[in-house]
Short mmCIF file of C-alpha atoms and ligand atoms in Angstrom, two decimals:
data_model
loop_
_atom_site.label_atom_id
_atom_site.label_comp_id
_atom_site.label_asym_id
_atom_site.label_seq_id
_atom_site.Cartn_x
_atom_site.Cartn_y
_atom_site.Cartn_z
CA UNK A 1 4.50 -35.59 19.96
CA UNK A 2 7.09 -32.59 18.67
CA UNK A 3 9.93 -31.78 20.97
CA UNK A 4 11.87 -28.91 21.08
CA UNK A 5 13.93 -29.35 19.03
CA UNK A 6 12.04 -31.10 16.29
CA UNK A 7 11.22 -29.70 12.97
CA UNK A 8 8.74 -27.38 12.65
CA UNK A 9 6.59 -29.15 10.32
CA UNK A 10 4.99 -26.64 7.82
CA UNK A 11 2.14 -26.96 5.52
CA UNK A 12 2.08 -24.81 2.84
CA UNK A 13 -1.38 -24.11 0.71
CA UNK A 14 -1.10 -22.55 -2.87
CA UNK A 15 1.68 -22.81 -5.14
CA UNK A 16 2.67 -19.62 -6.64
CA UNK A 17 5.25 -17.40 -6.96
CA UNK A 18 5.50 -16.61 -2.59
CA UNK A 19 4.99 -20.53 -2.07
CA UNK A 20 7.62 -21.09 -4.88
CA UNK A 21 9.84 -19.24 -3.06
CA UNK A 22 9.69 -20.10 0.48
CA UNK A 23 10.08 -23.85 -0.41
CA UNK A 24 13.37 -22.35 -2.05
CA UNK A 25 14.39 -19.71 0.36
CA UNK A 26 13.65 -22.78 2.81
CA UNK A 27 15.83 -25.15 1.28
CA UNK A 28 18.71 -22.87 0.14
CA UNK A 29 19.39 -21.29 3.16
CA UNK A 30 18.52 -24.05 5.41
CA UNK A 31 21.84 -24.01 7.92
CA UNK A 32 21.27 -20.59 8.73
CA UNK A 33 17.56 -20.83 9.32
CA UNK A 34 18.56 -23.36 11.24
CA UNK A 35 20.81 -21.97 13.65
CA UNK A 36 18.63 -19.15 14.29
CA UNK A 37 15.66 -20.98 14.54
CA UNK A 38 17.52 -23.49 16.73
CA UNK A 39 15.83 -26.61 14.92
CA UNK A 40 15.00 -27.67 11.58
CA UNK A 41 12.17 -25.61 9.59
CA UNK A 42 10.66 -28.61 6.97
CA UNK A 43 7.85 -28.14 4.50
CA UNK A 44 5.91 -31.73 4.55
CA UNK A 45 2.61 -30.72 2.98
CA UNK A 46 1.88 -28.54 -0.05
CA UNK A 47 -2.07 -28.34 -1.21
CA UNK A 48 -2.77 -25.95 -4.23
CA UNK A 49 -5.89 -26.29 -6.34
CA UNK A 50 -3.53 -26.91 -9.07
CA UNK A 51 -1.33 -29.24 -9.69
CA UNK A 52 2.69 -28.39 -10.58
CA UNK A 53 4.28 -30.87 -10.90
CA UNK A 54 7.66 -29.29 -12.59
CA UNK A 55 8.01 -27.44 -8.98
CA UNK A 56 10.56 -29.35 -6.76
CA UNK A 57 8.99 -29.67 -3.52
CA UNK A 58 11.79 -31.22 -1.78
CA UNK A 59 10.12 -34.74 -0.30
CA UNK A 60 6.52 -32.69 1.00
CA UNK A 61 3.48 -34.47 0.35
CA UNK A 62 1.06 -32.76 -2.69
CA UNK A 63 -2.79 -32.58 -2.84
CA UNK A 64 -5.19 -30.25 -4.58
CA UNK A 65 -7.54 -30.65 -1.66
CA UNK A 66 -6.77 -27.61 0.09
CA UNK A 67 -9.48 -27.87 2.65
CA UNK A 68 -7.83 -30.77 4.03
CA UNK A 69 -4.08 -29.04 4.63
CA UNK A 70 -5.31 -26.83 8.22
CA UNK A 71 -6.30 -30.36 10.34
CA UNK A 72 -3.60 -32.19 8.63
CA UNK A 73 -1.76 -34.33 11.53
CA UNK A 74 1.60 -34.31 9.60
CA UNK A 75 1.54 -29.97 10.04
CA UNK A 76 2.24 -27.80 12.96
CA UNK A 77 2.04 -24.07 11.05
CA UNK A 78 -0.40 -23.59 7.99
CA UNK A 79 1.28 -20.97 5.66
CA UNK A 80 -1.84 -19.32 3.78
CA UNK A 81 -0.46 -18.22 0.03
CA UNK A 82 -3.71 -18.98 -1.92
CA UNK A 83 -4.49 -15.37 -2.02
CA UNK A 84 -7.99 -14.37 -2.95
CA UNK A 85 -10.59 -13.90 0.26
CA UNK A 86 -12.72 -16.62 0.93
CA UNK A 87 -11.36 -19.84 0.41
CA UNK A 88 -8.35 -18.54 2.55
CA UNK A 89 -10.45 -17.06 5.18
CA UNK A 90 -11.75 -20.57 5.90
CA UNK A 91 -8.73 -22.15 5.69
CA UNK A 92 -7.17 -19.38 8.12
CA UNK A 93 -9.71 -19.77 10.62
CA UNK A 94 -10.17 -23.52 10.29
CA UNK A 95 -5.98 -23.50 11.33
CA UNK A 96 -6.84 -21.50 14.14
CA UNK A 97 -9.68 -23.07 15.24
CA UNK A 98 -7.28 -26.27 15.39
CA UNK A 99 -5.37 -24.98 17.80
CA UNK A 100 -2.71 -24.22 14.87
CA UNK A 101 -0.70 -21.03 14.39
CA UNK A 102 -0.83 -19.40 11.51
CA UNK A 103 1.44 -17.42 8.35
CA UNK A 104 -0.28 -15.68 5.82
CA UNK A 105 0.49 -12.60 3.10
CA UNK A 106 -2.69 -12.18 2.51
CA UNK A 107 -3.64 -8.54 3.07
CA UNK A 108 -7.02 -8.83 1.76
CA UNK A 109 -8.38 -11.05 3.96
CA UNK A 110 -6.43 -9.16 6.92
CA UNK A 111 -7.87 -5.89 5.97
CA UNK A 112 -11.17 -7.19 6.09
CA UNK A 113 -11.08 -9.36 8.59
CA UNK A 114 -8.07 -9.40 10.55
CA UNK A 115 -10.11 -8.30 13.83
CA UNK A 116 -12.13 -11.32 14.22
CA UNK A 117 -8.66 -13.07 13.38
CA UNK A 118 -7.03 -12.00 15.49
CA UNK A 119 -9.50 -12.56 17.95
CA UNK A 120 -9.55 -16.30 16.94
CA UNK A 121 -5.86 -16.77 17.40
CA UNK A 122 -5.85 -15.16 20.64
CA UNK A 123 -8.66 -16.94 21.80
CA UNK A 124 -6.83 -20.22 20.73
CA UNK A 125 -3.48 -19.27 22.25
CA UNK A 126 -1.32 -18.72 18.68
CA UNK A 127 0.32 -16.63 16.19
CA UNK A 128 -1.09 -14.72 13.58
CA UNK A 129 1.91 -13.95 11.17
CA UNK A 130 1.49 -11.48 8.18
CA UNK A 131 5.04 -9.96 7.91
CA UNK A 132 4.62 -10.80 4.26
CA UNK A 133 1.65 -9.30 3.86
CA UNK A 134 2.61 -5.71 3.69
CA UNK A 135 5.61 -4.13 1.33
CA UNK A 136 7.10 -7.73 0.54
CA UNK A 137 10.56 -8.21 1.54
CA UNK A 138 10.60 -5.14 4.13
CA UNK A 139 10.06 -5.93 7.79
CA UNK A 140 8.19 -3.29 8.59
CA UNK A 141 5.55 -5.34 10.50
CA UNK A 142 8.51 -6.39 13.07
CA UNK A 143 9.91 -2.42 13.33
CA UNK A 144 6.23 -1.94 14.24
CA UNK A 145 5.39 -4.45 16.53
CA UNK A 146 9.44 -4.81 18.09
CA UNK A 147 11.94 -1.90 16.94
CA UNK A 148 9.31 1.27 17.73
CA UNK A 149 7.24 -0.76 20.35
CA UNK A 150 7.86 1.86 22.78
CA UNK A 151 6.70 4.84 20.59
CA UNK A 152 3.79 6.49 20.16
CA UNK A 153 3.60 6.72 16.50
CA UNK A 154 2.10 9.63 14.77
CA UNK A 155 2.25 8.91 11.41
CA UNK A 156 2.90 6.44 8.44
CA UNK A 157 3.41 7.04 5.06
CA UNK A 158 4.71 5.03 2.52
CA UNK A 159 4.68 3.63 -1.42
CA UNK A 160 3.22 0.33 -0.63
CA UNK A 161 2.00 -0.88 -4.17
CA UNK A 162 5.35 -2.30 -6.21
CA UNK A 163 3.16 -1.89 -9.52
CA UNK A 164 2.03 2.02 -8.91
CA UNK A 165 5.38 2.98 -8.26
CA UNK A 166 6.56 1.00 -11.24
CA UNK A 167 3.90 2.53 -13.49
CA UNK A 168 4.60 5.76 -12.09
CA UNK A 169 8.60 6.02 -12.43
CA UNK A 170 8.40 4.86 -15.90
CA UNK A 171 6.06 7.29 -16.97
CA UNK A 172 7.99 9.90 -15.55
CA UNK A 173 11.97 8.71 -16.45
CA UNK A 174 10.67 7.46 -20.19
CA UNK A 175 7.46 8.73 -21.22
CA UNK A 176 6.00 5.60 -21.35
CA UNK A 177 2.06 5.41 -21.68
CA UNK A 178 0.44 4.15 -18.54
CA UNK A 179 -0.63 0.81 -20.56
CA UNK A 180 2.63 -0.33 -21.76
CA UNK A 181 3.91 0.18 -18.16
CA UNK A 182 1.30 -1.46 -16.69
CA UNK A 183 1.46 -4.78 -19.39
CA UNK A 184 5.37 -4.49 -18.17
CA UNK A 185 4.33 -4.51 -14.41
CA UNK A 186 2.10 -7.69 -15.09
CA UNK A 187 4.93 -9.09 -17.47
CA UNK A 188 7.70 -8.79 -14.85
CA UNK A 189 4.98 -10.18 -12.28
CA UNK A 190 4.39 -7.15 -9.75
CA UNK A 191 0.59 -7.11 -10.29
CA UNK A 192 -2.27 -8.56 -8.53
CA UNK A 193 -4.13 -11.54 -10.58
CA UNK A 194 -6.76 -8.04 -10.85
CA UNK A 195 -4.43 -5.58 -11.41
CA UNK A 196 -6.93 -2.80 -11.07
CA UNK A 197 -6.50 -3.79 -7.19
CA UNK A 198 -2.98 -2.01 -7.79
CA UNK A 199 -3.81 0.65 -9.94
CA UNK A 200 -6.74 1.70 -8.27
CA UNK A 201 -5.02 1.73 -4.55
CA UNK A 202 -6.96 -1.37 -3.34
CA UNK A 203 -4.00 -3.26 -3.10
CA UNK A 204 -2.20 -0.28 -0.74
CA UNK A 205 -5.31 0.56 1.36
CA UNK A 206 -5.31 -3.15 2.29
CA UNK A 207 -1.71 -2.79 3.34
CA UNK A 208 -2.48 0.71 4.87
CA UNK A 209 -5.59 -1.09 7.42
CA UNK A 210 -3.28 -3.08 8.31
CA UNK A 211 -0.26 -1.01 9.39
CA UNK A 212 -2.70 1.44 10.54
CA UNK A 213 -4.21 -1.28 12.94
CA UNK A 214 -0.07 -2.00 14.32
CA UNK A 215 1.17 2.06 14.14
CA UNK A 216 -2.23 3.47 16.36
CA UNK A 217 -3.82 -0.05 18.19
CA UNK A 218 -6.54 0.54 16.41
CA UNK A 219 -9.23 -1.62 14.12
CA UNK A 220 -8.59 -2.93 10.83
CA UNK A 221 -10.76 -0.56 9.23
CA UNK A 222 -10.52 -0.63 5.34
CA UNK A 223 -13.58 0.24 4.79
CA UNK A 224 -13.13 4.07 5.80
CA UNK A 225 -10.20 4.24 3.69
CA UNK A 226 -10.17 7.07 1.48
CA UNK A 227 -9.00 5.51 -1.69
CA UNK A 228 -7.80 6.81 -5.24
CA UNK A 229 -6.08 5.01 -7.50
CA UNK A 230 -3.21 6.32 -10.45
CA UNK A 231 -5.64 5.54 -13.85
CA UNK A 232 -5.99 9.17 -14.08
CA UNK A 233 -2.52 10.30 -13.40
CA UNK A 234 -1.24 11.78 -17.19
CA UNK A 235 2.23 12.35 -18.54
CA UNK A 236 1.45 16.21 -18.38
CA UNK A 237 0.71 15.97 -14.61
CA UNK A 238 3.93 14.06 -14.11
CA UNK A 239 5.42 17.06 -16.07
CA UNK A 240 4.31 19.80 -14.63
CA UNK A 241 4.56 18.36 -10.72
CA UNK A 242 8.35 18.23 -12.16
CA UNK A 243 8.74 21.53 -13.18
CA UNK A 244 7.49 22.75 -9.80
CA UNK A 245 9.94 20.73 -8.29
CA UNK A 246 7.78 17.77 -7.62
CA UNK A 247 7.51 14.31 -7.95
CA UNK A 248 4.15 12.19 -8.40
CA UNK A 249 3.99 9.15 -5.89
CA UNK A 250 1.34 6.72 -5.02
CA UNK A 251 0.67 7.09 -0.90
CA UNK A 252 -0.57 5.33 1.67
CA UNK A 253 -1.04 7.81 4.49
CA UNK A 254 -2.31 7.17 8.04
CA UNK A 255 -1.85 10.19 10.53
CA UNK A 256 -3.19 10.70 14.08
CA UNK A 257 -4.57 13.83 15.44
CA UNK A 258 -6.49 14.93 19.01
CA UNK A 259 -9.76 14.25 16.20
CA UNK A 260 -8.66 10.96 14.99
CA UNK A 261 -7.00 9.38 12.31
CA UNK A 262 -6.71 10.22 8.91
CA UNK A 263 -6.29 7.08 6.62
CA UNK A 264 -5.87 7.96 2.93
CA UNK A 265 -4.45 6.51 -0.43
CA UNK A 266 -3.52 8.10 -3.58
CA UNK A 267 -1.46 10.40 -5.97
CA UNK A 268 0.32 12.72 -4.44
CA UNK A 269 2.95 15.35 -5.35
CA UNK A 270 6.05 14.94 -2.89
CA UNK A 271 8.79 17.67 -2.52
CA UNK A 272 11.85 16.25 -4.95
CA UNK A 273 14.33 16.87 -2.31
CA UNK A 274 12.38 14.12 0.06
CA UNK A 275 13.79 10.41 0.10
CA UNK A 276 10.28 8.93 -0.69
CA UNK A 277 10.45 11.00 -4.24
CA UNK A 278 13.41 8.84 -4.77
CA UNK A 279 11.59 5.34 -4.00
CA UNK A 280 11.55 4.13 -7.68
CA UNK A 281 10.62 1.39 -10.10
CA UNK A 282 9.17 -1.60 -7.76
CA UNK A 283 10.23 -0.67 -4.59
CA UNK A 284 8.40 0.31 -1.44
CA UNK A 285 9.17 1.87 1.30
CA UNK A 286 7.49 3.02 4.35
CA UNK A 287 8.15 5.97 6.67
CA UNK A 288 7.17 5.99 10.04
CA UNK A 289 7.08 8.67 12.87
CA UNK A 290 7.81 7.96 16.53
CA UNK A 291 7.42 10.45 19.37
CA UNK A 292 10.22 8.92 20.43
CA UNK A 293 12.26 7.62 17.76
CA UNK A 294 11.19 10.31 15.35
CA UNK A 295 11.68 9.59 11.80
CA UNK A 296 12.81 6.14 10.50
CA UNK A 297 12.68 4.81 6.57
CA UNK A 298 12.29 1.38 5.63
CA UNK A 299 13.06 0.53 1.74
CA UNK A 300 13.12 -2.42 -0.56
CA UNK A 301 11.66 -5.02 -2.57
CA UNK A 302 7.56 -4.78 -2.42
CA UNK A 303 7.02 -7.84 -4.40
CA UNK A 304 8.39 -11.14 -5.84
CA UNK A 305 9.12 -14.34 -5.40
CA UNK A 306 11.84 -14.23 -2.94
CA UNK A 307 11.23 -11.06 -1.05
CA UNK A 308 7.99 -11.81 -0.30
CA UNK A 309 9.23 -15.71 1.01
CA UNK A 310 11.93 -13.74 2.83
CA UNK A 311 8.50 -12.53 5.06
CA UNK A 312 7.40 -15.54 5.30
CA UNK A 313 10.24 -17.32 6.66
CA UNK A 314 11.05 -14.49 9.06
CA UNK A 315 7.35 -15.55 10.51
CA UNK A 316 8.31 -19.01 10.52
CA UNK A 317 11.65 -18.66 12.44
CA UNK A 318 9.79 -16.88 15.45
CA UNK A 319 7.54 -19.63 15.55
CA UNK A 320 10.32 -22.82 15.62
CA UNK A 321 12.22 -20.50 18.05
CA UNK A 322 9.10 -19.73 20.81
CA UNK A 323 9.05 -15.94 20.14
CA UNK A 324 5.80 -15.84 18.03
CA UNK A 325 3.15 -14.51 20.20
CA UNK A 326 -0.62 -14.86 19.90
CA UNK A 327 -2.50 -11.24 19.71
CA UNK A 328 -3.40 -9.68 22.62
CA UNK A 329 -7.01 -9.75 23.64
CA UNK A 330 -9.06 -6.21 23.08
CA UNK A 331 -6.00 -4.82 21.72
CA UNK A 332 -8.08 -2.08 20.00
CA UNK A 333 -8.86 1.18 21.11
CA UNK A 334 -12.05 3.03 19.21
CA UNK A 335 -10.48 6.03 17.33
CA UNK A 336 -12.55 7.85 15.32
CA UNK A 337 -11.26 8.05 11.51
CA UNK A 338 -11.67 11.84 10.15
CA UNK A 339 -13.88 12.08 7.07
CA UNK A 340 -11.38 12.98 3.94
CA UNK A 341 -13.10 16.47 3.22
CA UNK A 342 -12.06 17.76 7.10
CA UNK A 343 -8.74 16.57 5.92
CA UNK A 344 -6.06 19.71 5.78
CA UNK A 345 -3.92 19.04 2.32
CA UNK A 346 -2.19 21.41 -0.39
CA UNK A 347 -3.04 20.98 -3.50
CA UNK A 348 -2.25 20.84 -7.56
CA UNK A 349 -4.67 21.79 -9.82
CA UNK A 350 -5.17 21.43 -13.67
CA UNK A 351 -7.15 23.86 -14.90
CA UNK A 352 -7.77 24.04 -18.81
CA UNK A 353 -8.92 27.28 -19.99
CA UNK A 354 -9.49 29.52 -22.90
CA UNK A 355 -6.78 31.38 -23.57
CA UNK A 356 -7.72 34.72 -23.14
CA UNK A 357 -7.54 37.62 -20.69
CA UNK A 358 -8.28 37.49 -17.36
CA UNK A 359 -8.80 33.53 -16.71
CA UNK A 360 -5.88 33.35 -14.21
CA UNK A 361 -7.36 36.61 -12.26
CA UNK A 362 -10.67 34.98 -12.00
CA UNK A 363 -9.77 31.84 -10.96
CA UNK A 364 -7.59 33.28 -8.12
CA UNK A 365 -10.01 35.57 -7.31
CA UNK A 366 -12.74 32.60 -6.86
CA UNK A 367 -9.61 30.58 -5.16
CA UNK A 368 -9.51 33.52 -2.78
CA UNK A 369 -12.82 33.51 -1.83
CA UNK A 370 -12.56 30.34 -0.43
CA UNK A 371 -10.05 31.60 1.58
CA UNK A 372 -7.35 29.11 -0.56
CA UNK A 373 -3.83 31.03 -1.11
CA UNK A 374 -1.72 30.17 -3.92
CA UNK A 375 1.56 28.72 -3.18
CA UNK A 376 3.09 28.57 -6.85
CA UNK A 377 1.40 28.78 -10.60
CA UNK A 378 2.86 28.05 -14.29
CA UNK A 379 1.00 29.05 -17.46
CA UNK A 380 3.10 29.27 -20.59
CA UNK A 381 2.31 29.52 -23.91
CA UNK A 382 4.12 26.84 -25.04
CA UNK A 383 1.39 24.66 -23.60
CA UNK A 384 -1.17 26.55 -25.70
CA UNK A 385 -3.87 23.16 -27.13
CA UNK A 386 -5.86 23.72 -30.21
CA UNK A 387 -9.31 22.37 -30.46
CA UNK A 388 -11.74 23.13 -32.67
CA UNK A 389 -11.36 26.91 -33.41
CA UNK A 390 -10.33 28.12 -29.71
CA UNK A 391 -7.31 27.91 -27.90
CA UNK A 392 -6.69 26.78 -24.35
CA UNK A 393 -4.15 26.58 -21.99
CA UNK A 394 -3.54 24.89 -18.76
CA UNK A 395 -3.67 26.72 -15.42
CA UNK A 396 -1.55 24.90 -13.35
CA UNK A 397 -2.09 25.82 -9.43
CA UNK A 398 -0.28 24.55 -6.24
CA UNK A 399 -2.27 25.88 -3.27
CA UNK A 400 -1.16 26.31 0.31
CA UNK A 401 -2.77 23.70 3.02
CA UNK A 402 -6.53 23.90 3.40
CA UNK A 403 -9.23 21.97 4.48
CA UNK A 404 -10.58 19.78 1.65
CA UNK A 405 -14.15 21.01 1.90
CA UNK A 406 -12.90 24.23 0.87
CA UNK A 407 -10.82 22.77 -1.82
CA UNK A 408 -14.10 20.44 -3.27
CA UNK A 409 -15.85 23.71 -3.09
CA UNK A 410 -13.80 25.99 -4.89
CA UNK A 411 -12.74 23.88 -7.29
CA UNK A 412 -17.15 23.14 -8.17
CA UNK A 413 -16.96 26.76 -8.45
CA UNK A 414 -13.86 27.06 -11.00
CA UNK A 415 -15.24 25.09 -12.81
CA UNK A 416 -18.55 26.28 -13.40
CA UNK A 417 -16.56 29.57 -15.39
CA UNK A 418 -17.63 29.50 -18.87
CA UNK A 419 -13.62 30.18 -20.02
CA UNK A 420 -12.94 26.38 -17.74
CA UNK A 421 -12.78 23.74 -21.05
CA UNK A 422 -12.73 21.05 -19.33
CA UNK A 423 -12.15 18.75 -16.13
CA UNK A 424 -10.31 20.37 -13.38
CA UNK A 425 -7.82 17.87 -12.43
CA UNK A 426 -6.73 17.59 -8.44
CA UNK A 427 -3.98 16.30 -6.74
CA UNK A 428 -2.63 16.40 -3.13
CA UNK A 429 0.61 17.83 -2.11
CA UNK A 430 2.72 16.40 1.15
CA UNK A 431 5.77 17.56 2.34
CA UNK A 432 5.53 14.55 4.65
CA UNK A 433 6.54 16.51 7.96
CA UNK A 434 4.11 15.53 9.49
CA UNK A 435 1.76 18.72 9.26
N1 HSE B 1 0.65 -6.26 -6.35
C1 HSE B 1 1.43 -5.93 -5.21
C2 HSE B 1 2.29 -4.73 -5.55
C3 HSE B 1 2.27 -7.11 -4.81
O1 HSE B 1 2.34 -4.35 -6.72
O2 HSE B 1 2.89 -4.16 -4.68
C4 HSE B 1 2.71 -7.11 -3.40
O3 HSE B 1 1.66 -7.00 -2.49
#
């Protein structure tokens, strides 16, 4: 029987990069975890489907029989790393159902299922860590649950996929294509094993359900995500959003109103002057507003090996030390989330269009109709494309705030004008006040 201050025996299934690096993070930093902790943290068990043997795994026992790791006497914590939804969903719930508590990063399965989860483990008296499962190596899970416990928070926003923001910045600093970035991203190991999880904002509305669910008490409720992803973000965008004192960003944003919530991921131009325009390359960060505590940033690492264990272990030191609570029963309150076209956004708009006389006063005129003001609007000659024998140009449009209905139907209507060439392209604008 485990005393006090015996080892918290972990069992760790999967074997990639996270699980590489909390055996590591484990090992080098072991005094200090120790002291914190106030007893020793020790991997025993590793299971991972496949076999690595040129990983040290420091003395723990090795199968490829995952299935066996959750009821496995020699562990008191499972640590879920496999990634992927089903196998670990079984594997999660079989811990729980054991009576063990339980570490995983895995937003998937937390997005879409992290209610009956959380059920489970507060049903069966334990933890449910997932510090690791949202913007790596930032403890934004703890500032939510601990450091702003005593707000009510209004709103989150935040670049929460490593590989957007990557593809993004160097698309914007070095005109790199969106494919070379992206093989980079993969390359340096950002990406999901799919990366078009991260590229089309799967990856980041998982994250957003799930800080959604902490930041409001609410369900995790990924499915009512509004989600777009960055595939059709171009270098002219990036360009133009620059010259009107923009930069493009990937978003997760989750705001609460007297209606509801508004949960939404995608592009989105943000003021250059504003902190997040400077979150670049691979790093995340997430900003949060508190009635009380107003505006606080976290920043750093969103992904990697050690970050990401950093999570982990974080999880496993309020376990050893007794500060890891199981959920709270019916923790959720029913709030509504607000449909994306009653959503009140600014917005950028690409407009190609013949060159010739009286485009720009027609499409502000039809812009007008729809009761949609124009905040700011380039069209220079210098951007004048030939194709075939015509030329066209770009209308490029920044509108004020307006609800999105008006926005879907004004833009139908643009481009239905026999002088519009071709796709209208749209993108939000937030100056992330909060408005
Ligand atoms: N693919 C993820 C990202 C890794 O790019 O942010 C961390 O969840």
């Amino acid at each position: 029987m485990p005393t006090v201050s015996s080892p918290l025996r972990v069992g760790i299934c999967g074997l990639g990069t996270v699980a590489r690096g909390v055996v590591r993070v484990l090992r080098e930093n072991s005094e200090i975890i120790q002291l914190r902790a106030g007893r020793p943290i020790v991997v025993t068990e590793v299971a991972s489907r496949r076999a690595r043997p040129e990983v040290d795994l420091a003395g723990a026992g090795f199968s490829t029989d995952v299935t066996s790791l959750p009821n496995h006497p020699e562990i008191d914590v499972l640590v879920e790393l496999i990634g992927g939804e089903d196998t670990a969903l079984s594997l999660i719930e079989s811990a729980l159902m054991a009576g063990k508590p339980v570490v995983t990063a895995n937003k998937a399965v937390l997005a879409r299922h992290g209610d009956e989860l959380q059920q489970l483990a507060s049903k069966q008296g334990v933890s449910l860590g997932c510090e690791a499962a949202v913007a790596g190596g930032i403890p934004v899970i703890s500032a939510l649950e601990h450091g702003l416990a005593g707000n009510e928070v209004e709103w989150v926003a935040g670049i929460i996929n490593g590989t957007c923001n990557y593809i993004l910045t160097a698309m914007a600093r070095s005109g790199q294509s969106f494919e070379t970035a992206l093989a980079d991203a993969q390359r340096l190991g950002y990406a999901e094993a799919d990366p078009t999880f991260d590229i089309e904002g799967v990856d980041a509305a998982h994250k957003l359900t799930i800080l959604s669910s902490l930041a409001f008490g609410m369900d995790h409720r990924f499915s009512e995500i509004h989600v777009e992803g960055i595939s059709g973000v171009t270098l002219e965008d990036l360009g133009y959003a620059g010259q009107l004192g923009y930069r493009i960003k990937h978003l997760g944003i989750a705001r609460r109103s007297a209606a509801g919530v508004e949960i939404r991921v995608h592009p989105t131009l943000v003021p250059e002057t504003h902190l997040l325009a400077h979150v670049d390359g691979v790093m995340n960060a997430v900003l949060i507003h508190g009635n009380a505590a107003g505006d606080t940033l976290y920043y750093g690492a969103g992904a990697g090996e050690l970050p990401s264990a950093s999570a982990v272990v974080a999880d496993l030191i309020d376990l050893a030390r007794g500060t890891a609570l199981p959920p709270a029963a019916n923790r959720a309150v029913d709030i509504p989330v607000i449909p994306i076209q009653q959503n009140v956004s600014a917005h950028y708009l690409r407009i190609p269009s013949s060159d010739r006389p009286g485009v720009f006063a027609r499409v502000a005129t039809l812009l007008s109709e729809h009761e949609i003001s124009i905040e700011a609007a380039i069209q220079r000659a210098q951007a004048i494309h030939t194709e075939s024998e015509e030329h066209w140009v770009p209308i490029v449009i920044v509108t004020q705030p307006v609800i999105e209905g008006k926005v879907t139907e004004a833009v139908a209507a643009v481009q239905a004008l026999p002088e519009v060439v071709g796709e209208i392209v749209r993108i939000r604008v937030d100056d992330l006040d909060g408005h």
